[in-house]
Amino acid sequence: MITITKKLIALDLDGTTLNNDSLISAKTAQTIRAAAKQGYIVSIVTGRPNRLSETFYDDLKLTTPMINFNGNLGILPHQQWNREYQYTIDKEIVTELLAKSKPLGLSLIAVEGRNMFLANQGLSSGFGFFPSTLATNQVLSRKSLKENPISITVQVEPELKQGLIDFVEHQFGDEVEVSPWGGPNPIVEIATKGVHKSTGLKFLADYYGILQKDIIAFGDEGNDLTMMQYAGTGVAMKNAIDKIKGQADEVTEFTNDEDGVAHYLQDRLDIAVGA
């Protein structure tokens, strides 16, 4: 029987656990399931909302808490849990953005919570994250927004992006912070100030009684940096941005599209697939 040190494996999704088709390959899924079976604590820590993460959680057959919205939500999927947490934003910030959407150059304003999704319009090229058409009960307005959201996501005209960031930081900088998405998409996310993936990772470590030195965190983008720095071993994907690779403890030999996470786990932790 294999005896292991109690370790926590934190997995980012996009660009890390998911391949370039936004899927989990059979090899990666089998390896992660094997790691959990062998006693490693495996958790998803993602910027995605829970509505776009639970399918992967189920595919991996996880039973651990999941961290969404870059640390702003911690839940046990498909159930209520007395330890779950969430950080929310004053809905009046959404009202202000709606009122000033035209001068700020906002074509999309979407707000989300654990069980809420509202947007001012559908998005024909939704980057896989937003629907192209909205149901009646998904249309965002001052009246329909009845609770404080966890996250605000906006699409902004590229030339006005910095102006939007300056506006939000000047008006609401004590409450929220602005995070432009990686890649070419003109998308900006607004969430509670001071909450990051490391917030969720610390929550998981405290919950399971795991020391920082026994945490392994995988990532590829700027929003992964705090959790990789918090972890005892921060692992950047081969396809990660240079900033992440430069500050990581290790870099995988293979990209996300080449099962980089699976190769690392099998090689470094002696994960026995099929055991």
mmCIF file of C-alpha atoms in Angstrom:
data_model
loop_
_atom_site.group_PDB
_atom_site.id
_atom_site.type_symbol
_atom_site.label_atom_id
_atom_site.label_comp_id
_atom_site.label_asym_id
_atom_site.label_seq_id
_atom_site.Cartn_x
_atom_site.Cartn_y
_atom_site.Cartn_z
ATOM 1 C CA MET A 1 0.000 0.000 0.000
ATOM 2 C CA ILE A 2 1.281 3.468 -0.938
ATOM 3 C CA THR A 3 1.732 5.828 2.024
ATOM 4 C CA ILE A 4 1.620 9.503 1.130
ATOM 5 C CA THR A 5 2.073 12.767 2.941
ATOM 6 C CA LYS A 6 -1.228 14.582 3.151
ATOM 7 C CA LYS A 7 -1.088 17.014 0.235
ATOM 8 C CA LEU A 8 -3.493 19.422 -1.411
ATOM 9 C CA ILE A 9 -3.453 19.691 -5.208
ATOM 10 C CA ALA A 10 -5.076 22.917 -6.448
ATOM 11 C CA LEU A 11 -6.051 22.964 -10.104
ATOM 12 C CA ASP A 12 -6.789 25.961 -12.276
ATOM 13 C CA LEU A 13 -9.051 25.014 -15.200
ATOM 14 C CA ASP A 14 -8.547 27.083 -18.378
ATOM 15 C CA GLY A 15 -5.099 26.719 -19.869
ATOM 16 C CA THR A 16 -4.129 24.249 -17.152
ATOM 17 C CA THR A 17 -6.376 21.259 -16.498
ATOM 18 C CA LEU A 18 -8.443 21.899 -19.644
ATOM 19 C CA ASN A 19 -6.944 21.412 -23.096
ATOM 20 C CA ASN A 20 -7.237 23.945 -25.900
ATOM 21 C CA ASP A 21 -10.742 22.676 -26.688
ATOM 22 C CA SER A 22 -11.785 23.503 -23.097
ATOM 23 C CA LEU A 23 -12.116 19.809 -22.259
ATOM 24 C CA ILE A 24 -10.441 17.456 -19.801
ATOM 25 C CA SER A 25 -8.658 14.711 -21.728
ATOM 26 C CA ALA A 26 -9.074 11.082 -20.742
ATOM 27 C CA LYS A 27 -5.445 10.890 -19.587
ATOM 28 C CA THR A 28 -5.729 13.955 -17.372
ATOM 29 C CA ALA A 29 -9.076 12.835 -15.909
ATOM 30 C CA GLN A 30 -7.768 9.333 -15.153
ATOM 31 C CA THR A 31 -4.652 10.730 -13.476
ATOM 32 C CA ILE A 32 -6.559 13.202 -11.298
ATOM 33 C CA ARG A 33 -9.089 10.539 -10.261
ATOM 34 C CA ALA A 34 -6.194 8.227 -9.398
ATOM 35 C CA ALA A 35 -4.553 10.945 -7.290
ATOM 36 C CA ALA A 36 -7.766 11.415 -5.303
ATOM 37 C CA LYS A 37 -8.159 7.665 -4.912
ATOM 38 C CA GLN A 38 -4.637 7.435 -3.526
ATOM 39 C CA GLY A 39 -5.448 9.983 -0.843
ATOM 40 C CA TYR A 40 -4.380 13.303 -2.306
ATOM 41 C CA ILE A 41 -6.855 16.137 -1.750
ATOM 42 C CA VAL A 42 -7.657 17.550 -5.183
ATOM 43 C CA SER A 43 -9.633 20.780 -5.557
ATOM 44 C CA ILE A 44 -10.556 23.039 -8.447
ATOM 45 C CA VAL A 45 -9.581 26.685 -7.883
ATOM 46 C CA THR A 46 -10.803 28.672 -10.873
ATOM 47 C CA GLY A 47 -11.847 32.081 -12.089
ATOM 48 C CA ARG A 48 -14.881 30.476 -13.685
ATOM 49 C CA PRO A 49 -18.309 30.722 -12.081
ATOM 50 C CA ASN A 50 -19.658 27.531 -10.561
ATOM 51 C CA ARG A 51 -22.207 27.205 -13.402
ATOM 52 C CA LEU A 52 -19.289 26.655 -15.801
ATOM 53 C CA SER A 53 -17.179 24.470 -13.509
ATOM 54 C CA GLU A 54 -19.472 21.818 -12.069
ATOM 55 C CA THR A 55 -19.390 19.659 -15.202
ATOM 56 C CA PHE A 56 -15.614 19.305 -14.832
ATOM 57 C CA TYR A 57 -15.950 18.719 -11.081
ATOM 58 C CA ASP A 58 -18.374 15.873 -11.803
ATOM 59 C CA ASP A 59 -16.218 14.449 -14.591
ATOM 60 C CA LEU A 60 -13.279 14.235 -12.182
ATOM 61 C CA LYS A 61 -15.537 12.643 -9.543
ATOM 62 C CA LEU A 62 -14.382 15.128 -6.912
ATOM 63 C CA THR A 63 -15.978 15.399 -3.477
ATOM 64 C CA THR A 64 -13.879 18.308 -2.196
ATOM 65 C CA PRO A 65 -14.948 21.956 -1.952
ATOM 66 C CA MET A 66 -14.576 23.990 -5.141
ATOM 67 C CA ILE A 67 -13.332 27.583 -5.326
ATOM 68 C CA ASN A 68 -14.864 29.841 -7.982
ATOM 69 C CA PHE A 69 -14.705 33.460 -9.104
ATOM 70 C CA ASN A 70 -10.979 33.699 -8.279
ATOM 71 C CA GLY A 71 -11.456 32.972 -4.591
ATOM 72 C CA ASN A 72 -14.738 34.818 -4.071
ATOM 73 C CA LEU A 73 -16.894 31.688 -3.683
ATOM 74 C CA GLY A 74 -16.211 28.415 -1.887
ATOM 75 C CA ILE A 75 -18.852 25.684 -2.123
ATOM 76 C CA LEU A 76 -19.565 21.993 -2.147
ATOM 77 C CA PRO A 77 -21.196 21.640 -5.571
ATOM 78 C CA HIS A 78 -24.799 20.445 -5.812
ATOM 79 C CA GLN A 79 -25.469 20.874 -2.109
ATOM 80 C CA GLN A 80 -25.758 23.325 0.745
ATOM 81 C CA TRP A 81 -22.778 23.367 3.081
ATOM 82 C CA ASN A 82 -22.458 25.165 6.379
ATOM 83 C CA ARG A 83 -18.847 26.109 5.624
ATOM 84 C CA GLU A 84 -19.470 27.705 2.238
ATOM 85 C CA TYR A 85 -18.525 31.359 1.825
ATOM 86 C CA GLN A 86 -18.922 34.170 -0.648
ATOM 87 C CA TYR A 87 -17.723 37.744 -1.054
ATOM 88 C CA THR A 88 -20.239 40.036 -2.734
ATOM 89 C CA ILE A 89 -20.284 43.501 -4.278
ATOM 90 C CA ASP A 90 -22.755 46.302 -3.572
ATOM 91 C CA LYS A 91 -25.354 46.080 -6.339
ATOM 92 C CA GLU A 92 -25.395 49.889 -6.584
ATOM 93 C CA ILE A 93 -22.057 49.606 -8.407
ATOM 94 C CA VAL A 94 -23.885 47.622 -11.096
ATOM 95 C CA THR A 95 -26.578 50.305 -11.270
ATOM 96 C CA GLU A 96 -23.904 52.957 -11.797
ATOM 97 C CA LEU A 97 -22.277 50.961 -14.589
ATOM 98 C CA LEU A 98 -25.631 50.441 -16.276
ATOM 99 C CA ALA A 99 -26.348 54.162 -16.146
ATOM 100 C CA LYS A 100 -22.935 55.053 -17.602
ATOM 101 C CA SER A 101 -22.558 52.109 -19.978
ATOM 102 C CA LYS A 102 -22.588 54.239 -23.144
ATOM 103 C CA PRO A 103 -19.872 56.791 -22.234
ATOM 104 C CA LEU A 104 -17.777 54.018 -20.662
ATOM 105 C CA GLY A 105 -18.030 51.932 -23.847
ATOM 106 C CA LEU A 106 -19.627 48.896 -22.216
ATOM 107 C CA SER A 107 -21.367 46.527 -24.634
ATOM 108 C CA LEU A 108 -21.871 43.767 -22.056
ATOM 109 C CA ILE A 109 -22.535 43.915 -18.328
ATOM 110 C CA ALA A 110 -23.001 40.513 -16.707
ATOM 111 C CA VAL A 111 -23.427 39.881 -12.985
ATOM 112 C CA GLU A 112 -23.229 36.546 -11.241
ATOM 113 C CA GLY A 113 -23.693 34.839 -7.920
ATOM 114 C CA ARG A 114 -23.807 31.213 -6.873
ATOM 115 C CA ASN A 115 -27.340 30.843 -8.247
ATOM 116 C CA MET A 116 -27.642 34.016 -10.325
ATOM 117 C CA PHE A 117 -26.766 35.069 -13.843
ATOM 118 C CA LEU A 118 -28.019 38.349 -15.308
ATOM 119 C CA ALA A 119 -26.785 40.320 -18.315
ATOM 120 C CA ASN A 120 -27.873 43.396 -20.224
ATOM 121 C CA GLN A 121 -27.658 41.458 -23.491
ATOM 122 C CA GLY A 122 -26.515 38.207 -25.039
ATOM 123 C CA LEU A 123 -23.094 38.017 -26.621
ATOM 124 C CA SER A 124 -22.761 36.478 -30.077
ATOM 125 C CA SER A 125 -19.116 35.601 -29.456
ATOM 126 C CA GLY A 126 -19.354 34.769 -25.784
ATOM 127 C CA PHE A 127 -15.875 33.236 -25.508
ATOM 128 C CA GLY A 128 -17.617 30.144 -24.139
ATOM 129 C CA PHE A 129 -18.575 32.006 -20.977
ATOM 130 C CA PHE A 130 -21.712 33.962 -21.878
ATOM 131 C CA PRO A 131 -24.914 32.910 -23.669
ATOM 132 C CA SER A 132 -25.765 34.405 -27.057
ATOM 133 C CA THR A 133 -29.428 34.787 -26.123
ATOM 134 C CA LEU A 134 -30.955 35.482 -22.723
ATOM 135 C CA ALA A 135 -34.015 33.999 -21.079
ATOM 136 C CA THR A 136 -36.515 36.537 -19.771
ATOM 137 C CA ASN A 137 -35.383 35.951 -16.207
ATOM 138 C CA GLN A 138 -31.735 36.572 -17.159
ATOM 139 C CA VAL A 139 -32.125 40.167 -18.358
ATOM 140 C CA LEU A 140 -30.248 42.602 -16.140
ATOM 141 C CA SER A 141 -32.002 45.706 -14.859
ATOM 142 C CA ARG A 142 -32.185 47.608 -11.607
ATOM 143 C CA LYS A 143 -35.433 45.768 -10.866
ATOM 144 C CA SER A 144 -34.168 42.265 -11.696
ATOM 145 C CA LEU A 145 -30.968 42.645 -9.655
ATOM 146 C CA LYS A 146 -32.339 41.742 -6.233
ATOM 147 C CA GLU A 147 -29.159 40.660 -4.472
ATOM 148 C CA ASN A 148 -25.534 41.688 -4.363
ATOM 149 C CA PRO A 149 -23.488 39.825 -6.985
ATOM 150 C CA ILE A 150 -20.184 38.035 -6.473
ATOM 151 C CA SER A 151 -18.757 39.178 -9.771
ATOM 152 C CA ILE A 152 -19.325 41.834 -12.446
ATOM 153 C CA THR A 153 -17.960 41.131 -15.916
ATOM 154 C CA VAL A 154 -17.992 43.759 -18.650
ATOM 155 C CA GLN A 155 -17.002 43.883 -22.290
ATOM 156 C CA VAL A 156 -15.495 47.257 -23.091
ATOM 157 C CA GLU A 157 -14.378 48.949 -26.284
ATOM 158 C CA PRO A 158 -10.616 48.227 -26.398
ATOM 159 C CA GLU A 159 -9.626 51.890 -26.659
ATOM 160 C CA LEU A 160 -11.778 52.725 -23.608
ATOM 161 C CA LYS A 161 -10.565 49.888 -21.385
ATOM 162 C CA GLN A 162 -8.094 51.954 -19.386
ATOM 163 C CA GLY A 163 -10.714 54.675 -18.927
ATOM 164 C CA LEU A 164 -13.119 52.121 -17.446
ATOM 165 C CA ILE A 165 -10.441 50.792 -15.095
ATOM 166 C CA ASP A 166 -9.632 54.337 -13.955
ATOM 167 C CA PHE A 167 -13.326 55.120 -13.407
ATOM 168 C CA VAL A 168 -13.987 52.039 -11.294
ATOM 169 C CA GLU A 169 -10.820 52.488 -9.249
ATOM 170 C CA HIS A 170 -11.587 56.165 -8.615
ATOM 171 C CA GLN A 171 -15.265 55.655 -7.769
ATOM 172 C CA PHE A 172 -15.202 52.308 -5.968
ATOM 173 C CA GLY A 173 -11.536 51.526 -5.342
ATOM 174 C CA ASP A 174 -12.038 51.021 -1.609
ATOM 175 C CA GLU A 175 -14.551 48.231 -2.257
ATOM 176 C CA VAL A 176 -13.554 46.458 -5.457
ATOM 177 C CA GLU A 177 -10.647 45.761 -7.754
ATOM 178 C CA VAL A 178 -10.497 45.408 -11.517
ATOM 179 C CA SER A 179 -8.900 42.464 -13.304
ATOM 180 C CA PRO A 180 -8.620 42.465 -17.113
ATOM 181 C CA TRP A 181 -8.879 38.970 -18.565
ATOM 182 C CA GLY A 182 -5.805 37.390 -20.101
ATOM 183 C CA GLY A 183 -5.578 37.023 -23.845
ATOM 184 C CA PRO A 184 -7.044 39.271 -26.533
ATOM 185 C CA ASN A 185 -10.601 39.534 -25.187
ATOM 186 C CA PRO A 186 -11.654 43.081 -24.156
ATOM 187 C CA ILE A 187 -13.182 41.739 -20.949
ATOM 188 C CA VAL A 188 -12.762 43.214 -17.485
ATOM 189 C CA GLU A 189 -13.863 41.567 -14.249
ATOM 190 C CA ILE A 190 -14.768 43.458 -11.077
ATOM 191 C CA ALA A 191 -14.776 41.710 -7.702
ATOM 192 C CA THR A 192 -14.235 42.327 -3.995
ATOM 193 C CA LYS A 193 -10.974 44.095 -3.203
ATOM 194 C CA GLY A 194 -8.266 41.921 -1.687
ATOM 195 C CA VAL A 195 -9.854 38.573 -2.519
ATOM 196 C CA HIS A 196 -7.849 36.293 -4.805
ATOM 197 C CA LYS A 197 -7.282 32.624 -5.533
ATOM 198 C CA SER A 198 -4.948 32.522 -2.531
ATOM 199 C CA THR A 199 -7.990 33.371 -0.366
ATOM 200 C CA GLY A 200 -9.695 30.188 -1.510
ATOM 201 C CA LEU A 201 -6.526 28.126 -1.277
ATOM 202 C CA LYS A 202 -5.924 29.209 2.323
ATOM 203 C CA PHE A 203 -9.542 28.332 3.114
ATOM 204 C CA LEU A 204 -9.013 24.819 1.718
ATOM 205 C CA ALA A 205 -5.715 24.350 3.536
ATOM 206 C CA ASP A 206 -7.242 25.449 6.852
ATOM 207 C CA TYR A 207 -10.278 23.244 6.312
ATOM 208 C CA TYR A 208 -8.161 20.149 5.719
ATOM 209 C CA GLY A 209 -5.352 21.048 8.139
ATOM 210 C CA ILE A 210 -2.685 21.079 5.438
ATOM 211 C CA LEU A 211 0.573 23.008 5.757
ATOM 212 C CA GLN A 212 1.561 25.415 2.994
ATOM 213 C CA LYS A 213 4.610 23.310 2.171
ATOM 214 C CA ASP A 214 2.273 20.432 1.296
ATOM 215 C CA ILE A 215 0.239 22.399 -1.260
ATOM 216 C CA ILE A 216 0.856 22.052 -4.999
ATOM 217 C CA ALA A 217 -0.891 24.670 -7.165
ATOM 218 C CA PHE A 218 -1.049 24.610 -10.974
ATOM 219 C CA GLY A 219 -1.708 27.682 -13.114
ATOM 220 C CA ASP A 220 -0.975 29.545 -16.310
ATOM 221 C CA GLU A 221 -2.304 33.118 -16.070
ATOM 222 C CA GLY A 222 -1.955 36.223 -13.908
ATOM 223 C CA ASN A 223 -4.939 35.355 -11.721
ATOM 224 C CA ASP A 224 -3.118 32.176 -10.629
ATOM 225 C CA LEU A 225 -0.094 33.976 -9.222
ATOM 226 C CA THR A 226 -1.347 34.523 -5.655
ATOM 227 C CA MET A 227 -2.253 30.870 -5.120
ATOM 228 C CA MET A 228 1.000 29.688 -6.684
ATOM 229 C CA GLN A 229 2.920 31.961 -4.326
ATOM 230 C CA TYR A 230 0.881 30.745 -1.329
ATOM 231 C CA ALA A 231 1.468 27.099 -2.182
ATOM 232 C CA GLY A 232 4.606 25.287 -1.144
ATOM 233 C CA THR A 233 5.069 24.337 -4.798
ATOM 234 C CA GLY A 234 3.724 26.632 -7.476
ATOM 235 C CA VAL A 235 3.725 24.846 -10.829
ATOM 236 C CA ALA A 236 3.405 26.860 -14.035
ATOM 237 C CA MET A 237 2.253 25.196 -17.205
ATOM 238 C CA LYS A 238 4.673 25.114 -20.129
ATOM 239 C CA ASN A 239 2.126 27.305 -21.952
ATOM 240 C CA ALA A 240 1.871 29.816 -19.074
ATOM 241 C CA ILE A 241 2.586 33.507 -19.535
ATOM 242 C CA ASP A 242 6.198 34.498 -18.875
ATOM 243 C CA LYS A 243 5.395 36.284 -15.610
ATOM 244 C CA ILE A 244 3.949 33.087 -14.135
ATOM 245 C CA LYS A 245 6.781 30.894 -15.369
ATOM 246 C CA GLY A 246 9.314 33.362 -14.023
ATOM 247 C CA GLN A 247 7.889 33.220 -10.491
ATOM 248 C CA ALA A 248 6.922 29.541 -10.362
ATOM 249 C CA ASP A 249 8.825 26.920 -8.401
ATOM 250 C CA GLU A 250 8.545 24.506 -11.313
ATOM 251 C CA VAL A 251 7.334 24.472 -14.917
ATOM 252 C CA THR A 252 5.681 21.444 -16.494
ATOM 253 C CA GLU A 253 7.462 19.711 -19.345
ATOM 254 C CA PHE A 254 4.237 19.606 -21.370
ATOM 255 C CA THR A 255 1.507 22.126 -22.172
ATOM 256 C CA ASN A 256 -2.146 21.959 -21.159
ATOM 257 C CA ASP A 257 -2.861 20.508 -24.605
ATOM 258 C CA GLU A 258 -0.289 17.757 -23.982
ATOM 259 C CA ASP A 259 -1.633 16.613 -20.577
ATOM 260 C CA GLY A 260 0.938 18.653 -18.670
ATOM 261 C CA VAL A 261 -0.816 18.255 -15.315
ATOM 262 C CA ALA A 262 -1.139 14.486 -15.767
ATOM 263 C CA HIS A 263 2.531 14.051 -16.723
ATOM 264 C CA TYR A 264 3.644 16.111 -13.723
ATOM 265 C CA LEU A 265 1.486 14.194 -11.235
ATOM 266 C CA GLN A 266 2.537 10.819 -12.593
ATOM 267 C CA ASP A 267 6.223 11.727 -12.629
ATOM 268 C CA ARG A 268 6.538 13.719 -9.386
ATOM 269 C CA LEU A 269 3.945 12.120 -7.124
ATOM 270 C CA ASP A 270 4.148 8.582 -8.474
ATOM 271 C CA ILE A 271 0.439 8.501 -9.244
ATOM 272 C CA ALA A 272 -0.463 4.991 -10.297
ATOM 273 C CA VAL A 273 -3.170 5.298 -12.946
ATOM 274 C CA GLY A 274 -5.464 2.288 -12.910
ATOM 275 C CA ALA A 275 -4.451 1.321 -9.383
#
